[in-house]
Short mmCIF file of N, CA and C in Angstrom, two decimals:
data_model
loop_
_atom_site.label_atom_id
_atom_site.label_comp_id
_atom_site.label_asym_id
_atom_site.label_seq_id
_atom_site.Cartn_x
_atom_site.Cartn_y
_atom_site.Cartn_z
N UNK G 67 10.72 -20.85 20.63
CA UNK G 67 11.22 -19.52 20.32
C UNK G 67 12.67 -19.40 20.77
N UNK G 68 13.26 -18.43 20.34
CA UNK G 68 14.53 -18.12 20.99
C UNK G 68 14.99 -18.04 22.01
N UNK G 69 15.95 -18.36 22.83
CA UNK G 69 16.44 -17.80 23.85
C UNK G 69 17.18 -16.77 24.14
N UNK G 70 17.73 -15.93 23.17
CA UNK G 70 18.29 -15.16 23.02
C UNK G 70 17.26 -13.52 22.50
N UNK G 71 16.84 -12.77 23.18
CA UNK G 71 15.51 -11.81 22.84
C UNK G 71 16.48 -10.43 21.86
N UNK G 72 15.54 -10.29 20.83
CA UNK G 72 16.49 -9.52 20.06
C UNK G 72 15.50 -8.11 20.62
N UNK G 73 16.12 -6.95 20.13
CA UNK G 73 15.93 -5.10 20.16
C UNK G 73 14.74 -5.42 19.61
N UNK G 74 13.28 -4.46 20.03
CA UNK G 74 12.23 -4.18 19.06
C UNK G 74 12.73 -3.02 18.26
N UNK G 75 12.69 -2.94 17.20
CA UNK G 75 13.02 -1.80 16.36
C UNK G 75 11.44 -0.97 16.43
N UNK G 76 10.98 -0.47 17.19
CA UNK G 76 9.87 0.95 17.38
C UNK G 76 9.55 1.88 16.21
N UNK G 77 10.90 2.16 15.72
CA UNK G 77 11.01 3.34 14.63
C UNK G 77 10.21 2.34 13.36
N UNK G 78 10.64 0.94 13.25
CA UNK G 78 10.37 0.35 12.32
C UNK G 78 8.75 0.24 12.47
N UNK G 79 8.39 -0.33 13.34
CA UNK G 79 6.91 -0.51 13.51
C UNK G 79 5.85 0.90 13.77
N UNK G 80 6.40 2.04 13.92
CA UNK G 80 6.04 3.21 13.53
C UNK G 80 5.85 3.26 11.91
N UNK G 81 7.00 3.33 11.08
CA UNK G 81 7.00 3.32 10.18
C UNK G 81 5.88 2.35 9.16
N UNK G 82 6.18 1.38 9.52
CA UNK G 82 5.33 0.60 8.75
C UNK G 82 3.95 1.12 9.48
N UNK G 83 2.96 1.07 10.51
CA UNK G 83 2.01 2.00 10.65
C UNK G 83 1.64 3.11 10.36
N UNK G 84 2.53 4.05 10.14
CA UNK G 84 2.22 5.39 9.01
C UNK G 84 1.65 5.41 7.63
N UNK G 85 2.20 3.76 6.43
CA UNK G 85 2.41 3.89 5.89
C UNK G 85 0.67 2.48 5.47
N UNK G 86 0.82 1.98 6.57
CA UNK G 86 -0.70 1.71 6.35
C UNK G 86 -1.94 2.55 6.76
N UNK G 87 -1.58 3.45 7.42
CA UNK G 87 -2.79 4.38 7.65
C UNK G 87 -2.95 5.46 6.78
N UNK G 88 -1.52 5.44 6.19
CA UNK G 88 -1.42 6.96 4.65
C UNK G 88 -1.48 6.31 3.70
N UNK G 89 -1.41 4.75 3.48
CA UNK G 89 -1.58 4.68 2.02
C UNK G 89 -2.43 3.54 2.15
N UNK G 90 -2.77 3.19 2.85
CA UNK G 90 -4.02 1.33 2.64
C UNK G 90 -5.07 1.98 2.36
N UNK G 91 -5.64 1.54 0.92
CA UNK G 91 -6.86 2.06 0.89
C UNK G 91 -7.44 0.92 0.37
N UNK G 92 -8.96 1.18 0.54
CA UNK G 92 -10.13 0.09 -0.14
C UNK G 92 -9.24 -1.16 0.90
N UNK G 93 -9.90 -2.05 -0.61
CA UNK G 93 -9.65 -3.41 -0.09
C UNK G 93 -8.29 -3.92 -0.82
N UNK G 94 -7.78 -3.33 -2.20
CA UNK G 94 -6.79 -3.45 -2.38
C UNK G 94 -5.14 -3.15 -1.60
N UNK G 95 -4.98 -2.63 -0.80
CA UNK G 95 -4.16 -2.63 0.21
C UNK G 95 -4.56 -2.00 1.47
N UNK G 96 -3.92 -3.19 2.23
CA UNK G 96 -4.49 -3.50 3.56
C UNK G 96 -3.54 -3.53 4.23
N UNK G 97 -2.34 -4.45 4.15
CA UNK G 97 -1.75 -4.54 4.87
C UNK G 97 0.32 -3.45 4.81
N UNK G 98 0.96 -2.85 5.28
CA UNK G 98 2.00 -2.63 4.76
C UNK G 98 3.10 -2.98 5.72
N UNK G 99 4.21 -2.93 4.95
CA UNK G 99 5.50 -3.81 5.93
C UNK G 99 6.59 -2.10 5.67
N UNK G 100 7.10 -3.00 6.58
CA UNK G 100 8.45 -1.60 6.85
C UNK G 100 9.89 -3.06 7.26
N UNK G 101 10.80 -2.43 6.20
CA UNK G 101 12.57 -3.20 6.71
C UNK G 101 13.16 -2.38 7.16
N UNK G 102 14.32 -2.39 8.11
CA UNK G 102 14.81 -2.36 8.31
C UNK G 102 16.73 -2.65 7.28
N UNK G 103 16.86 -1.56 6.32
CA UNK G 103 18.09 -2.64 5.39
C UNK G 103 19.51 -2.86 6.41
N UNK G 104 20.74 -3.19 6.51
CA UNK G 104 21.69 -3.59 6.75
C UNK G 104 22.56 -2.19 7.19
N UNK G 105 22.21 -1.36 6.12
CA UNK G 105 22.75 -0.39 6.71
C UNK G 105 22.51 0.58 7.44
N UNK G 106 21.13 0.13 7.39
CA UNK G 106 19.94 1.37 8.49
C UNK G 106 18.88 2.31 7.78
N UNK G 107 18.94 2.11 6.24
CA UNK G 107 18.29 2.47 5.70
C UNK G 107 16.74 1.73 5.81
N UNK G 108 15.86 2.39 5.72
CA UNK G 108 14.03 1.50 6.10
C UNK G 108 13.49 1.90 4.93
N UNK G 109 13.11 0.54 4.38
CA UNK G 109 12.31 0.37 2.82
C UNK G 109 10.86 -0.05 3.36
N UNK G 110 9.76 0.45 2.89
CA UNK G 110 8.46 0.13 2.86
C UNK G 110 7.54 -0.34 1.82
N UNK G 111 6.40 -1.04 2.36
CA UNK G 111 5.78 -1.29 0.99
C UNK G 111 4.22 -1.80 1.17
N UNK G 112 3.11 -1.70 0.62
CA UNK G 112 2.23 -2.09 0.68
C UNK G 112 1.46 -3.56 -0.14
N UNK G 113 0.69 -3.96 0.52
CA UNK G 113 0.52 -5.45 -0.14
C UNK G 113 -0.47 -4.96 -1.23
N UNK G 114 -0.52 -5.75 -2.68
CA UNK G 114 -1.13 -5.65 -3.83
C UNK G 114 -2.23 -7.17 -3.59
N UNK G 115 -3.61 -6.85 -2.94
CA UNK G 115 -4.12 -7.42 -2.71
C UNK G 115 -4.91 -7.96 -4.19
N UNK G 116 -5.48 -9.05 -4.40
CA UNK G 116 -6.20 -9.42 -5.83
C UNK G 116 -6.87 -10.76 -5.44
N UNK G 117 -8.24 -10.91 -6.23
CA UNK G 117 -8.46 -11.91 -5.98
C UNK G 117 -8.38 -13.39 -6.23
N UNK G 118 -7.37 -13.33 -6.98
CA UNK G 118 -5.76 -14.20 -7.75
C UNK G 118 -4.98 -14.54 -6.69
N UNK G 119 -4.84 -13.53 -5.69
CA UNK G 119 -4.05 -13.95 -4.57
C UNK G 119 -3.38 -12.81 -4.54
N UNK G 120 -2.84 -12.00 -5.11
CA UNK G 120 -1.49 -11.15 -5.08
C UNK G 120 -0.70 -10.98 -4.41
N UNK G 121 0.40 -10.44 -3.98
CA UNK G 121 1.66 -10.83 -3.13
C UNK G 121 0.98 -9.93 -1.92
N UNK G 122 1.82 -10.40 -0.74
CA UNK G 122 1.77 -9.72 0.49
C UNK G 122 2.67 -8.29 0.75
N UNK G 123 2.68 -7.79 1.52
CA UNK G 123 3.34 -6.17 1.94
C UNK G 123 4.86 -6.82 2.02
N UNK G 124 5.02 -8.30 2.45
CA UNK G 124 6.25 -8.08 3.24
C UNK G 124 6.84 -8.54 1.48
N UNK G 125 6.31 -9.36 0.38
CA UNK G 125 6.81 -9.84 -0.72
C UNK G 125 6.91 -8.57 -1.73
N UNK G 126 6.26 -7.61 -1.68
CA UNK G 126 6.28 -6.59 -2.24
C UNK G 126 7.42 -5.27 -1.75
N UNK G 127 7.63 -5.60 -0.48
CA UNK G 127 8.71 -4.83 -0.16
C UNK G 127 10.09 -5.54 -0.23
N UNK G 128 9.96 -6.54 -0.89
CA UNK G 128 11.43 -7.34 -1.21
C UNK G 128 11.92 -6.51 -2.58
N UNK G 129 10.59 -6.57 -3.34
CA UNK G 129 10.90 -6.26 -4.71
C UNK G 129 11.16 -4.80 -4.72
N UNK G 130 10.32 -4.12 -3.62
CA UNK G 130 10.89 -2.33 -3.94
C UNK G 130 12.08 -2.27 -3.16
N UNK G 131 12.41 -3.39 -1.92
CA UNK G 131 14.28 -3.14 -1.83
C UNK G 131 14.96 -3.39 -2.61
N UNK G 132 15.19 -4.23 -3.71
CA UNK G 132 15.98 -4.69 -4.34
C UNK G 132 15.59 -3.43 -5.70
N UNK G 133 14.86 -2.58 -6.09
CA UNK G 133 14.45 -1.91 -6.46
C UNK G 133 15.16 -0.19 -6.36
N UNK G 134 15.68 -0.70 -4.87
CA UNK G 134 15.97 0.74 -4.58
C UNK G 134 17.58 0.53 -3.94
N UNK G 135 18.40 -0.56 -4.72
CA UNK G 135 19.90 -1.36 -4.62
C UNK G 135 19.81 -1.69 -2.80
N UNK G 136 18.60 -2.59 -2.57
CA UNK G 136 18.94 -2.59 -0.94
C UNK G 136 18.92 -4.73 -1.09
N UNK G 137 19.20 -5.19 -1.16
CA UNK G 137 19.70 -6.84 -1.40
C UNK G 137 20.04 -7.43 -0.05
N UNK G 138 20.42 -6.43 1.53
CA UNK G 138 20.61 -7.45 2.99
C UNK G 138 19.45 -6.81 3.35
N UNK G 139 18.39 -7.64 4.30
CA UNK G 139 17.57 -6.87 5.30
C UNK G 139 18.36 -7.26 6.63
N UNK G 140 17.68 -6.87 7.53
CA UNK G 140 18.14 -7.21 9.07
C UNK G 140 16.62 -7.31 10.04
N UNK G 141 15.77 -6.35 9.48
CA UNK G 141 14.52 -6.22 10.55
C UNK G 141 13.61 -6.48 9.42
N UNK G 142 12.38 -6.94 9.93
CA UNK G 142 11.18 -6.27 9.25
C UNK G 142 9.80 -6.65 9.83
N UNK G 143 8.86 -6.07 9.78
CA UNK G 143 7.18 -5.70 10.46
C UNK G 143 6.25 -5.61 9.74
N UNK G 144 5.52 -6.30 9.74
CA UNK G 144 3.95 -6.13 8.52
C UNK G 144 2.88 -5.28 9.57
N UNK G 145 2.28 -4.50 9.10
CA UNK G 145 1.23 -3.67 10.72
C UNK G 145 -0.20 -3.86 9.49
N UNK G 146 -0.97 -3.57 10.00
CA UNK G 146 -2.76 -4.41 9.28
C UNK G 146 -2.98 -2.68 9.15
N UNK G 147 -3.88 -2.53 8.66
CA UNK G 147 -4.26 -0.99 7.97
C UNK G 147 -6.02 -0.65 9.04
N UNK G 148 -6.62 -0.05 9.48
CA UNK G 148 -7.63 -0.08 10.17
C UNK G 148 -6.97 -0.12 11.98
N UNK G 149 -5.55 0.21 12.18
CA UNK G 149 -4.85 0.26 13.60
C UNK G 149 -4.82 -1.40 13.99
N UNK G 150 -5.28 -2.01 12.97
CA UNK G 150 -4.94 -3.71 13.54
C UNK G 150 -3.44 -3.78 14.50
N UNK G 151 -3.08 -3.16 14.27
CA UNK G 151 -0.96 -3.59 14.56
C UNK G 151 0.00 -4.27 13.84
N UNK G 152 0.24 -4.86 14.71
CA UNK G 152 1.90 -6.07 14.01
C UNK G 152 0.75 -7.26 13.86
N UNK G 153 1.30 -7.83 12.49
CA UNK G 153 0.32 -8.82 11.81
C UNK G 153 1.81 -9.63 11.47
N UNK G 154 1.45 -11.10 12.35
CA UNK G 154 2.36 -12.10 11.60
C UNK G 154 2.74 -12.06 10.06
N UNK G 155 3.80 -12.47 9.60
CA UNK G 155 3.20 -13.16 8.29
C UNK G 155 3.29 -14.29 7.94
N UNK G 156 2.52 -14.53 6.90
CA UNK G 156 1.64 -15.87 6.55
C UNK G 156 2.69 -16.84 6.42
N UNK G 157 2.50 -17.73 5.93
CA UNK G 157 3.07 -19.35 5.53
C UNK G 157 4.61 -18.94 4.05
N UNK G 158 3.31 -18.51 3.12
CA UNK G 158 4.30 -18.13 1.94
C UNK G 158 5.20 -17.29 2.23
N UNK G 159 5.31 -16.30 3.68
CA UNK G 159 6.08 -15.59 3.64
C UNK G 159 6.97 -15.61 4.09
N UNK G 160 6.75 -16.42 4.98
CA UNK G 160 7.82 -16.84 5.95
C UNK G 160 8.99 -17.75 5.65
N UNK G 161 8.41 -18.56 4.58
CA UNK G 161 9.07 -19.11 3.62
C UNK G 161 10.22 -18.38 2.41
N UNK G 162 9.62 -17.64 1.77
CA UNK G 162 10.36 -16.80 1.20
C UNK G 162 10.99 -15.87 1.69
N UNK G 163 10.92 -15.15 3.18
CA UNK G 163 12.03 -14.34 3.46
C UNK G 163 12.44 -15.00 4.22
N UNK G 164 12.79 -16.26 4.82
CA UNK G 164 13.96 -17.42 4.70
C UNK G 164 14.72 -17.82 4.15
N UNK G 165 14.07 -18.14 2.74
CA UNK G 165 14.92 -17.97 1.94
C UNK G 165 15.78 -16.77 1.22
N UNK G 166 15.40 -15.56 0.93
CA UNK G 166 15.86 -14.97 1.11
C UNK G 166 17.19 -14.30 2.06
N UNK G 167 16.82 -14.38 3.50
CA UNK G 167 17.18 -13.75 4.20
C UNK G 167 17.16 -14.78 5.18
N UNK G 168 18.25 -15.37 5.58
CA UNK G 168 18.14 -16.53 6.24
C UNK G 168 18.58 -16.25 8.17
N UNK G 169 18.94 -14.84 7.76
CA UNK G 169 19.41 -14.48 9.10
C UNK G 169 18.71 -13.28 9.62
N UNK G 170 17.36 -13.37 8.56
CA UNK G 170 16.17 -12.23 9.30
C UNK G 170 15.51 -11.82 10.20
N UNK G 171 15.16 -10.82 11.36
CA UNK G 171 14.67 -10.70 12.33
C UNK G 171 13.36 -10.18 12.14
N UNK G 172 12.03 -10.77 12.31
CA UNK G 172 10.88 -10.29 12.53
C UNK G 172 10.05 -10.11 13.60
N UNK G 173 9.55 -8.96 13.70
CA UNK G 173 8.95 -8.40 14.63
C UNK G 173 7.45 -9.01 14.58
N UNK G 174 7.06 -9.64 15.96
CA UNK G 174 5.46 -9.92 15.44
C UNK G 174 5.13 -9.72 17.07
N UNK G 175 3.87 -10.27 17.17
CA UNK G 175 3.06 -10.20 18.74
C UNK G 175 2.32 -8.97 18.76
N UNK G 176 1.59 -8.57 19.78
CA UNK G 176 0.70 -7.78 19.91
C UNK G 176 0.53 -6.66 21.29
N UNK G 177 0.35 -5.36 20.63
CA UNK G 177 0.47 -4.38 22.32
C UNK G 177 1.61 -4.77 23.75
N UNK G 178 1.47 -4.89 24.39
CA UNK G 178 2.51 -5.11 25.67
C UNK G 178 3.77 -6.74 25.25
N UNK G 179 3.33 -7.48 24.30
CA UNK G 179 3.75 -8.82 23.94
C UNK G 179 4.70 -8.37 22.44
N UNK G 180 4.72 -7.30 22.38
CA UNK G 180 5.62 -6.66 21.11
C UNK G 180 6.90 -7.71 21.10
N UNK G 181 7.31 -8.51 20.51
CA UNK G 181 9.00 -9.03 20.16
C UNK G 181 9.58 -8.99 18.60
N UNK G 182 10.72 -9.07 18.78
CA UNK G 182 11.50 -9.52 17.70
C UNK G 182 12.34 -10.93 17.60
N UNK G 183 11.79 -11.79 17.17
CA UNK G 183 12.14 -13.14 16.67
C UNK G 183 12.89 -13.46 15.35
N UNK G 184 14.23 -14.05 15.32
CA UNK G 184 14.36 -15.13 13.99
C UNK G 184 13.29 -15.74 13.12
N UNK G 185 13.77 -15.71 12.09
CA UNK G 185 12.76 -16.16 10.54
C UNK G 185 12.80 -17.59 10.87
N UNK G 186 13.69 -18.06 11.41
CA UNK G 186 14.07 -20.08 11.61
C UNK G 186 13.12 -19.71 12.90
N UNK G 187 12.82 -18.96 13.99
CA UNK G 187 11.67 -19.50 14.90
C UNK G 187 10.71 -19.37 14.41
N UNK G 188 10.01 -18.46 13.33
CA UNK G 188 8.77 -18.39 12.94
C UNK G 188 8.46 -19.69 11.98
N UNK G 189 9.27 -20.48 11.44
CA UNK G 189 9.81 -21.64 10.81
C UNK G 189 10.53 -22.96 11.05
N UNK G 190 10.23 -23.40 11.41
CA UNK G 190 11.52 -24.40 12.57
C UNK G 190 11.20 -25.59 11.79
N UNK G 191 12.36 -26.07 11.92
CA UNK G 191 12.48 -27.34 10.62
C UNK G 191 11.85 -27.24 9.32
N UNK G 192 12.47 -26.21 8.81
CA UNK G 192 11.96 -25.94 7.45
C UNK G 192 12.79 -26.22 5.96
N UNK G 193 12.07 -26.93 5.16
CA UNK G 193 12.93 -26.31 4.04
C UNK G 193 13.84 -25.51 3.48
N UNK G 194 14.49 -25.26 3.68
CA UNK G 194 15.86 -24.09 3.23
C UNK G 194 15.37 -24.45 1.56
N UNK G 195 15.33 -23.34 0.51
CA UNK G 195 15.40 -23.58 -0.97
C UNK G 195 17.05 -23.77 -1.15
N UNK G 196 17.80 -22.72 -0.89
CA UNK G 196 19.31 -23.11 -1.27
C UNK G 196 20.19 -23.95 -0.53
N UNK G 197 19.95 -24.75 -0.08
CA UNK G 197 20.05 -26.08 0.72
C UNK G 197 19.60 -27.28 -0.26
N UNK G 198 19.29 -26.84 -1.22
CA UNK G 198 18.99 -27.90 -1.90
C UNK G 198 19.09 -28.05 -3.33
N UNK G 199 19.90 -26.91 -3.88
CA UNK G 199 20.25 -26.47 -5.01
C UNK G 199 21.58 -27.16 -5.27
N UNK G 200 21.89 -27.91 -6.59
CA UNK G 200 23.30 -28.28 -7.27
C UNK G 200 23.80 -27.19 -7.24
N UNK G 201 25.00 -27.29 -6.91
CA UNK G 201 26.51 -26.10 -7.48
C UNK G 201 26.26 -26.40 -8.90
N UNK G 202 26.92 -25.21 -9.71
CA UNK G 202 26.92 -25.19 -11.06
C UNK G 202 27.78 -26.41 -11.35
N UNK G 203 28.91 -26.61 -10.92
CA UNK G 203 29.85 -27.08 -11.23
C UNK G 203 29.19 -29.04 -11.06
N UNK G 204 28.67 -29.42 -10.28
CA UNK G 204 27.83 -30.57 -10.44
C UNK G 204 26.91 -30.63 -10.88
N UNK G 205 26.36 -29.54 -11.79
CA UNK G 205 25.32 -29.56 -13.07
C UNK G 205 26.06 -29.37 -14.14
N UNK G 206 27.12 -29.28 -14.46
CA UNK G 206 27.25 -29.07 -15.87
C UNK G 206 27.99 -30.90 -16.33
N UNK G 207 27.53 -31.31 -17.61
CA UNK G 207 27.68 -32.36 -18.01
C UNK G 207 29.17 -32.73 -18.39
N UNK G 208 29.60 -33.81 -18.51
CA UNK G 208 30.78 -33.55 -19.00
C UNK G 208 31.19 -33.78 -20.45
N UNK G 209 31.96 -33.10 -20.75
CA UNK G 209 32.43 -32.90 -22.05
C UNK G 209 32.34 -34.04 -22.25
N UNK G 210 31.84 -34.54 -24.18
CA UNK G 210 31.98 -35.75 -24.46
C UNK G 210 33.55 -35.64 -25.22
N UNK G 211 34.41 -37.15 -24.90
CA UNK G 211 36.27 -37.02 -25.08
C UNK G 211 36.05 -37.81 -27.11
#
């Protein structure tokens, strides 16, 4: 983990708990996330559970930030619906808001163990996707002379 301990954002993990206890219902959403955006604005969202798989709270609140012109996060918290709390997130997710957001802070742990951690500690030696992408300019072919 880090050595460096980042702010718990409270307001955030409030938030995202409001928003699983006012809107998780059934079994289709369970879990909901709360961001934190760049400028201090807090986007929320609930997971679209299916038995396909469907995206998680924290993948679904990418799409309603970018939804609502918000494109930097800085924080973000998944909380479980039933008073579970702060719920890690999974494998796929951690992955994708890495990529995404490569300089993201997530909040995870439990009651008195509350922190806020880097997306690279929840991930450590990981794949980067744009780390591995051609520049346009070394994909395009060259003109035939």
């Amino acid at each position: 983990m880090t050595a460096h301990p980042h702010h718990v954002d409270h307001e955030l993990i409030q938030a995202a708990a409001h928003v699983a206890r006012t809107r998780c219902r059934g079994d289709s959403h369970t879990m909901a996330a709360a961001a934190r955006a760049r400028e201090g604005r807090i986007v929320t969202a609930v997971n679209a559970y299916h038995f396909t798989g469907g995206p998680c709270a924290e993948l679904v609140l990418i799409g309603a930030a970018a939804a609502q012109g918000v494109y930097e996060l800085d924080t973000i918290v998944a909380v479980g619906d039933r008073d579970r709390g702060v719920v890690p997130p999974c494998g796929r997710c951690r992955q994708v808001l890495l990529d995404y957001f490569p300089a993201l802070k997530v909040i995870v742990g439990s009651d008195d163990r509350i922190r806020t951690v880097l997306i690279t500690d929840l991930l450590p030696e990981s794949y980067v996707w744009a780390d591995h992408q051609l520049d346009a300019e070394q994909t395009a072919s060259p003109s035939p002379s």
